[in-house]
Coordinates of C-alpha atoms in Angstrom, one line a residue:
X10 CA 0.0 0.0 0.0
X11 CA 2.9 2.4 0.8
X12 CA 4.2 2.1 -2.7
X13 CA 0.8 2.4 -4.2
X14 CA 0.2 5.6 -2.4
X15 CA 3.6 7.0 -3.2
X16 CA 1.8 9.0 -5.9
X17 CA 0.5 11.0 -3.0
X18 CA 4.0 12.4 -2.8
X19 CA 2.2 15.0 -4.9
X20 CA 0.5 15.6 -1.6
X21 CA 3.7 15.4 0.4
X22 CA 5.6 18.4 -0.7
X23 CA 7.0 18.9 2.7
X24 CA 10.4 20.0 4.0
X25 CA 12.8 17.7 5.3
X26 CA 10.0 15.5 3.0
X27 CA 10.3 15.2 6.3
X28 CA 12.0 14.3 4.8
X29 CA 13.9 16.9 3.9
X30 CA 17.0 17.8 3.6
X31 CA 18.0 21.1 2.2
X32 CA 21.6 20.7 1.5
X33 CA 23.2 20.9 -1.9
X34 CA 22.4 18.2 -4.4
X35 CA 25.1 16.3 -6.2
X36 CA 25.9 17.1 -9.8
X37 CA 23.8 15.4 -12.4
X38 CA 27.0 14.7 -14.4
X39 CA 27.1 11.0 -14.9
X40 CA 30.0 8.5 -14.6
X41 CA 30.1 5.9 -17.4
X42 CA 27.0 3.8 -17.2
X43 CA 29.0 0.6 -16.3
X44 CA 31.0 2.3 -13.6
X45 CA 29.3 1.3 -10.3
X46 CA 31.6 1.4 -7.4
X47 CA 31.9 -1.2 -4.8
X48 CA 31.9 0.1 -1.2
X49 CA 34.9 0.4 1.0
X50 CA 33.0 1.8 4.0
X51 CA 31.6 -0.8 6.3
X52 CA 28.5 0.2 8.2
X53 CA 28.7 0.0 12.0
X54 CA 26.6 -2.6 13.8
X55 CA 25.6 -3.3 17.4
X56 CA 24.8 -0.7 20.1
X57 CA 25.7 2.9 19.2
X58 CA 25.2 6.1 21.2
X59 CA 24.0 8.4 18.3
X60 CA 24.7 12.1 18.4
X61 CA 24.6 14.5 21.3
X62 CA 21.9 17.2 21.6
X63 CA 21.9 20.7 20.3
X64 CA 21.0 23.2 23.1
X65 CA 19.0 26.4 22.4
X66 CA 18.7 28.7 25.4
X67 CA 17.1 31.9 26.5
X68 CA 16.5 33.2 30.1
X69 CA 17.3 29.8 31.7
X70 CA 14.9 27.9 29.4
X71 CA 16.3 25.2 27.2
X72 CA 15.2 23.6 23.9
X73 CA 17.1 20.3 23.4
X74 CA 17.3 19.2 19.7
X75 CA 18.3 15.8 18.4
X76 CA 19.5 15.7 14.8
X77 CA 18.0 12.8 12.8
X78 CA 19.4 11.1 9.7
X79 CA 18.2 8.7 7.0
X80 CA 19.4 6.2 5.9
X81 CA 21.2 4.6 8.9
X82 CA 23.1 1.4 9.4
X83 CA 20.5 -1.4 9.2
X84 CA 22.0 -3.6 12.0
X85 CA 22.7 -0.7 14.5
X86 CA 20.9 -0.5 17.8
X87 CA 20.6 3.1 19.0
X88 CA 21.3 3.6 22.7
X89 CA 18.7 6.2 23.4
X90 CA 19.0 6.7 27.2
X91 CA 20.1 10.3 27.0
X92 CA 17.1 11.2 24.8
X93 CA 14.7 9.3 27.1
X94 CA 16.0 11.0 30.2
X95 CA 15.8 14.4 28.5
X96 CA 12.2 13.8 27.5
X97 CA 11.4 12.7 31.0
X98 CA 12.6 16.0 32.4
X99 CA 10.9 18.1 29.8
X100 CA 7.5 19.7 29.8
X101 CA 6.8 19.4 26.0
X102 CA 8.0 17.6 22.9
X103 CA 7.9 19.4 19.5
X104 CA 7.4 17.1 16.5
X105 CA 9.3 17.6 13.3
X106 CA 7.8 19.9 10.7
X107 CA 5.1 18.1 8.7
X108 CA 2.1 18.5 6.4
X109 CA -1.2 16.8 6.6
X110 CA -3.8 16.6 3.8
X111 CA -7.2 16.4 5.2
X112 CA -10.2 14.9 3.4
X113 CA -13.7 14.1 4.4
X114 CA -13.3 10.4 3.4
X115 CA -13.4 7.6 5.9
X116 CA -10.8 4.8 6.0
X117 CA -12.8 2.5 3.6
X118 CA -13.3 5.2 1.0
X119 CA -9.7 6.3 1.3
X120 CA -8.6 2.7 0.6
X121 CA -10.7 2.8 -2.6
X122 CA -8.4 5.5 -3.9
X123 CA -5.6 3.0 -4.3
X124 CA -6.5 1.9 -7.9
X125 CA -6.5 5.5 -8.9
X126 CA -3.2 6.1 -7.2
X127 CA -1.7 3.1 -8.9
X128 CA -2.8 4.5 -12.3
X129 CA -1.4 8.0 -11.5
X130 CA 2.0 6.5 -10.8
X131 CA 2.3 5.4 -14.4
X132 CA 3.3 7.5 -17.4
X133 CA 0.4 9.0 -19.3
X134 CA -0.6 7.3 -22.6
X135 CA 1.0 4.0 -21.5
X136 CA 4.6 5.2 -22.3
X137 CA 7.6 3.5 -20.9
X138 CA 10.7 5.0 -19.3
X139 CA 12.7 4.3 -22.4
X140 CA 10.2 6.6 -24.3
X141 CA 10.2 9.5 -21.9
X142 CA 13.8 9.9 -20.7
X143 CA 16.9 10.6 -22.9
X144 CA 18.9 7.6 -24.1
X145 CA 21.9 8.3 -21.9
X146 CA 19.8 8.4 -18.8
X147 CA 18.0 5.2 -19.8
X148 CA 21.3 3.4 -20.3
X149 CA 22.4 4.4 -16.8
X150 CA 19.0 3.3 -15.4
X151 CA 19.2 -0.1 -17.1
X152 CA 22.6 -0.8 -15.5
X153 CA 21.5 0.3 -12.0
X154 CA 18.1 -1.5 -12.3
X155 CA 19.8 -4.8 -13.2
X156 CA 22.0 -4.5 -10.1
X157 CA 19.5 -3.3 -7.5
X158 CA 16.0 -4.3 -8.7
X159 CA 16.4 -7.1 -11.2
X160 CA 13.8 -8.1 -13.9
X161 CA 10.8 -6.2 -12.6
X162 CA 9.1 -5.0 -15.8
X163 CA 6.3 -3.1 -14.1
X164 CA 8.5 -0.3 -13.0
X165 CA 9.4 0.4 -16.6
X166 CA 5.9 1.9 -17.0
X167 CA 6.3 4.3 -14.1
X168 CA 6.9 8.0 -14.2
X169 CA 10.6 8.7 -13.8
X170 CA 10.2 10.3 -10.4
X171 CA 8.6 7.1 -9.0
X172 CA 10.9 4.7 -10.8
X173 CA 13.9 6.6 -9.4
X174 CA 12.5 6.3 -5.8
X175 CA 12.0 2.6 -6.2
X176 CA 15.6 2.2 -7.4
X177 CA 16.9 4.4 -4.6
X178 CA 15.1 2.3 -1.9
X179 CA 16.4 -0.9 -3.4
X180 CA 20.0 0.4 -3.5
X181 CA 19.8 1.6 0.1
X182 CA 18.6 -1.9 1.2
X183 CA 21.4 -3.7 -0.6
X184 CA 24.1 -1.3 0.8
X185 CA 23.5 -2.4 4.4
X186 CA 21.4 0.7 5.4
X187 CA 17.8 1.3 6.3
X188 CA 15.3 4.1 5.6
X189 CA 13.2 3.0 8.6
X190 CA 13.2 5.7 11.3
X191 CA 14.7 4.7 14.6
X192 CA 14.2 7.9 16.5
X193 CA 10.5 8.8 16.4
X194 CA 9.2 5.5 17.9
X195 CA 11.5 6.1 20.9
X196 CA 10.4 9.7 21.3
X197 CA 6.7 8.8 21.1
X198 CA 7.1 6.0 23.7
X199 CA 9.1 8.1 26.1
X200 CA 6.7 11.0 25.8
X201 CA 3.7 8.7 26.5
X202 CA 5.5 7.0 29.4
X203 CA 6.3 10.3 31.1
X204 CA 3.0 12.1 30.2
X205 CA 4.9 14.7 28.2
X206 CA 2.6 16.3 25.5
X207 CA 3.7 16.3 21.9
X208 CA 3.0 19.5 20.0
X209 CA 2.7 19.1 16.2
X210 CA 4.4 21.6 13.9
X211 CA 2.0 20.8 11.1
X212 CA 0.4 22.7 8.3
X213 CA -3.0 21.1 7.4
X214 CA -4.3 21.4 3.8
X215 CA -7.7 20.2 2.8
X216 CA -8.2 18.2 -0.4
X217 CA -11.9 18.4 -1.2
X218 CA -11.9 15.7 -3.9
X219 CA -8.8 13.5 -3.7
X220 CA -10.0 11.2 -6.4
X221 CA -10.3 14.0 -8.9
X222 CA -7.0 15.4 -7.7
X223 CA -5.3 12.1 -8.5
X224 CA -7.0 11.9 -11.9
X225 CA -5.8 15.4 -12.7
X226 CA -2.3 14.5 -11.7
X227 CA -2.4 11.3 -13.7
X228 CA -3.2 13.3 -16.9
X229 CA -0.8 16.1 -16.2
X230 CA 2.7 16.6 -17.7
X231 CA 5.6 16.3 -15.2
X232 CA 9.1 17.4 -16.0
X233 CA 10.8 15.0 -13.7
X234 CA 13.9 14.2 -15.8
X235 CA 16.2 16.2 -13.6
X236 CA 14.9 14.4 -10.5
X237 CA 15.5 11.1 -12.3
X238 CA 19.0 12.1 -13.3
X239 CA 20.0 13.4 -9.8
X240 CA 18.6 10.2 -8.2
X241 CA 20.7 8.1 -10.6
X242 CA 23.8 10.2 -9.8
X243 CA 23.3 9.8 -6.1
X244 CA 23.1 6.1 -6.4
X245 CA 26.1 5.9 -8.6
X246 CA 28.3 8.3 -6.6
X247 CA 26.9 8.9 -3.1
X248 CA 26.1 5.6 -1.5
X249 CA 29.5 5.3 0.2
X250 CA 29.1 8.9 1.6
X251 CA 25.7 7.9 2.9
X252 CA 27.2 5.0 4.7
X253 CA 29.9 7.3 6.1
X254 CA 27.2 9.7 7.3
X255 CA 25.2 6.9 8.9
X256 CA 28.3 5.7 10.7
X257 CA 29.1 9.2 11.9
X258 CA 25.5 9.7 13.2
X259 CA 25.6 6.3 15.0
X260 CA 28.9 7.0 16.9
X261 CA 27.9 10.6 17.5
X262 CA 30.7 12.2 15.4
X263 CA 29.2 15.6 14.5
X264 CA 32.5 16.9 13.3
X265 CA 32.6 14.3 10.6
X266 CA 28.9 14.9 9.7
X267 CA 29.9 18.5 9.0
X268 CA 32.6 17.5 6.6
X269 CA 30.6 15.0 4.6
X270 CA 28.4 16.2 1.6
X271 CA 24.7 16.2 2.5
X272 CA 23.6 15.0 -0.8
X273 CA 19.9 15.0 -1.4
X274 CA 17.8 14.5 -4.6
X275 CA 14.5 15.1 -2.9
X276 CA 14.5 18.9 -3.3
X277 CA 14.7 18.6 -7.1
X278 CA 12.0 15.9 -7.1
X279 CA 9.7 17.9 -5.0
X280 CA 10.2 21.0 -7.1
X281 CA 9.1 18.9 -10.2
X282 CA 6.0 17.9 -8.4
X283 CA 5.3 21.5 -7.2
X284 CA 5.5 22.7 -10.8
X285 CA 2.5 20.6 -11.9
X286 CA -0.8 22.4 -12.4
X287 CA -2.6 20.5 -9.7
X288 CA 0.1 21.5 -7.1
X289 CA -0.2 25.1 -8.2
X290 CA -4.0 24.9 -7.8
X291 CA -3.5 23.6 -4.3
X292 CA -1.1 26.5 -3.5
X293 CA 1.8 24.2 -2.6
X294 CA 4.6 26.3 -3.9
X295 CA 5.5 28.0 -0.6
X296 CA 4.7 25.0 1.6
X297 CA 8.2 24.5 2.8
X298 CA 8.4 28.1 4.0
X299 CA 5.1 27.8 5.7
X300 CA 6.0 24.7 7.6
X301 CA 9.4 26.1 8.6
X302 CA 7.6 29.2 10.0
X303 CA 5.2 26.9 11.9
X304 CA 8.0 25.0 13.5
X305 CA 9.8 28.2 14.6
X306 CA 6.6 29.6 16.1
X307 CA 6.1 26.3 18.1
X308 CA 9.8 26.3 19.2
X309 CA 9.7 30.0 20.4
X310 CA 6.4 29.5 22.3
X311 CA 7.8 26.3 24.0
X312 CA 11.1 28.0 25.1
X313 CA 9.2 30.9 26.5
X314 CA 6.9 28.8 28.8
X315 CA 8.9 25.6 29.6
X316 CA 12.1 25.1 31.5
X317 CA 12.9 22.2 29.2
X318 CA 11.6 21.2 25.8
X319 CA 12.7 18.4 23.4
X320 CA 12.5 18.4 19.6
X321 CA 13.9 16.5 16.6
X322 CA 15.0 17.9 13.3
X323 CA 17.0 16.4 10.3
X324 CA 20.7 16.9 10.8
X325 CA 20.9 18.6 7.4
X326 CA 18.5 21.3 8.6
X327 CA 20.7 21.8 11.7
X328 CA 23.9 22.1 9.8
X329 CA 22.6 24.2 6.9
X330 CA 23.8 27.8 6.7
X331 CA 20.8 29.9 7.1
X332 CA 18.8 27.0 8.5
X333 CA 16.6 26.8 11.5
X334 CA 19.4 27.1 14.1
X335 CA 20.7 30.2 12.3
X336 CA 17.2 31.7 12.4
X337 CA 17.0 31.1 16.2
X338 CA 20.5 32.7 16.6
X339 CA 19.3 35.7 14.6
X340 CA 16.3 35.9 16.9
X341 CA 18.6 36.3 19.9
X342 CA 18.7 32.7 21.2
X343 CA 22.0 31.1 22.4
X344 CA 22.8 27.9 20.5
X345 CA 25.4 25.3 21.7
X346 CA 26.4 22.4 19.5
X347 CA 26.8 18.9 20.9

């Protein structure tokens, strides 16, 4: 069902896509199509401490922030005692920035959207990837697909943006990493255990007719070739860096995280989705800015009223020049790195 509804990424133009990550994207320049590097970096395993906490202060009140990362080493166990203790001593937890898309449909009627979502995932007019992307990109896709996906013919009918995501997830899995979040379940459990309220930093948008919206998207043109190219480039050149970033997060090495490129293809992919007519009609163009403003408002309110508050944000957002931490510094807060 998750893959069937990936089309609703149209309805997930969020920052840090919650994803997320606003760091520079790698160049789309391609290595030779057959040049797929083996990995030298071994992912860590076993129990690992994870990173320390950023500390945002004003007037004796503290906001503790844990930087999150994806992907992470698959066989790592995160030792979360510091985070659990911090939540236990806090008066509020702020959730990561997010977007929700409300409809008036119940669960059963929402499930009935899946066939429409599956259709919208495919190229219009039954075209294949080979017909909609340049020959050089398709040659690179073919090499990577053979290595990470295999002989799945169905994906050849998908729009480039969704085919690229399928390939990316398969490559991550085979490289000893996992996209499954390890932090949020711990945060939710600790907050519930210690009766600490969780405040959502969420912008809610209402979709009056989701079925019609999906049909409109299905028939719309989508210039997602750059997204496709950047995703291929990231798989070809950045998997080892991803492994190194995951290792650095696991052992709490913030200094190394700062030096490693924060590659991310999602910004380009989301921009492609935001340029569609349906996205413009839903006023999704400035959604990232709106969600960022929402989170900052929640953070400032929490610091003003609580002695201690806990939050999580993607590491890339914390390390980014001009990002959320810089905005808090500019507003007069003192920020200490881990």
